[in-house]
Coordinates of C-alpha atoms in Angstrom, one line a residue:
M1490 CA -8.0 -6.1 23.7
R1491 CA -10.8 -5.0 25.6
C1492 CA -10.5 -2.3 28.8
H1493 CA -13.1 -1.8 31.8
P1494 CA -12.8 -5.0 32.4
G1495 CA -9.6 -5.8 30.8
G1496 CA -9.7 -8.7 28.5
G1497 CA -8.9 -10.3 24.7
S1498 CA -5.4 -11.9 23.7
H1499 CA -3.4 -9.3 24.4
P1500 CA -0.1 -10.5 27.1
D1501 CA -0.6 -7.9 29.8
P1502 CA -4.0 -6.3 29.1
G1503 CA -3.8 -4.7 32.9
G1504 CA -0.7 -3.0 32.2
A1505 CA -2.0 -1.6 28.4
C1506 CA -5.3 -0.6 29.8
G1507 CA -3.2 1.4 32.6
T1508 CA -0.8 3.2 30.0
L1509 CA -4.2 3.9 27.9
D1510 CA -5.8 5.8 30.6
R1511 CA -2.7 7.5 31.7
R1512 CA -2.4 8.7 28.4
T1513 CA -5.9 9.7 27.8
I1514 CA -5.9 13.5 28.4
W1515 CA -8.6 15.9 27.6
G1516 CA -8.3 17.4 24.3
R1517 CA -5.3 14.9 23.3
D1518 CA -5.4 11.6 21.3
P1519 CA -3.3 8.9 22.5
F1520 CA -3.1 7.5 19.1
S1521 CA -2.0 11.1 17.4
P1522 CA 0.4 10.8 14.3
V1523 CA 3.8 13.0 15.0
A1524 CA 3.0 16.6 14.0
P1525 CA 4.4 16.9 10.3
D1526 CA 5.9 20.1 11.6
G1527 CA 8.1 18.6 14.3
L1528 CA 11.9 18.5 14.9
C1529 CA 13.4 14.5 15.1
T1530 CA 16.6 13.2 15.7
M1531 CA 18.0 10.8 12.8
Q1532 CA 18.0 7.8 14.3
Y1533 CA 16.5 4.2 13.2
G1534 CA 14.8 2.5 16.0
G1535 CA 14.5 -1.2 13.8
P1536 CA 11.9 -2.0 11.5
A1537 CA 9.2 -3.2 13.2
T1538 CA 5.8 -1.6 12.6
A1539 CA 1.8 -1.9 14.3
Y1540 CA -1.3 -1.3 13.4
V1541 CA -4.0 -0.2 16.1
T1542 CA -7.2 0.3 15.2
G1543 CA -10.9 -0.4 17.4
T1544 CA -12.4 1.9 19.6
W1545 CA -10.9 3.9 22.7
A1546 CA -13.0 6.5 24.8
G1547 CA -15.9 6.3 22.1
R1548 CA -13.9 7.5 19.4
P1549 CA -12.5 5.3 16.1
V1550 CA -8.8 4.6 16.5
N1551 CA -6.7 3.4 13.0
A1552 CA -2.8 4.6 14.1
T1553 CA 0.6 3.6 12.8
Y1554 CA 3.6 3.1 14.1
D1555 CA 7.1 2.7 13.1
R1556 CA 10.7 3.3 14.9
S1557 CA 12.0 5.7 11.9
D1558 CA 13.5 8.3 13.7
G1559 CA 13.4 10.1 17.0
C1560 CA 9.5 11.4 17.4
Q1561 CA 8.2 8.0 16.1
I1562 CA 10.6 5.8 18.5
A1563 CA 9.0 8.3 21.4
R1564 CA 5.3 7.9 20.0
W1565 CA 6.6 4.3 20.0
N1566 CA 7.3 3.9 23.6
D1567 CA 4.6 6.1 25.2
L1568 CA 2.2 3.4 24.3
V1569 CA 4.8 0.8 25.8
P1570 CA 3.3 -2.6 27.2
L1571 CA 0.1 -2.0 24.6
L1572 CA 3.1 -2.0 21.9
P1573 CA 6.3 -4.0 22.1
D1574 CA 8.7 -3.1 24.0
L1575 CA 11.5 -2.4 22.2
R1576 CA 14.0 -0.4 24.1
S1577 CA 17.6 -1.4 24.9
P1578 CA 18.0 -3.3 27.8
R1579 CA 19.9 -1.0 30.2
S1580 CA 23.4 -2.6 31.4

């Protein structure tokens, strides 16, 4: 996937690039891992995993995602639609 201009094989490059643009804040990395001392809910979001590699804002990216607890699920959901939307449909 490419941004500015959007392109590549991602199914929604415009949405994914827009999410990354909104999550890119000075001094914060949108791909940073969960803090090791964070308190996370004990829940399981399924076996999905994702790997994001490349360059964003001039910096190398090598990030791993899973849905193994509440913090990891939130981290994943923060990057939808860059990552697939695996949230349960609301009724």
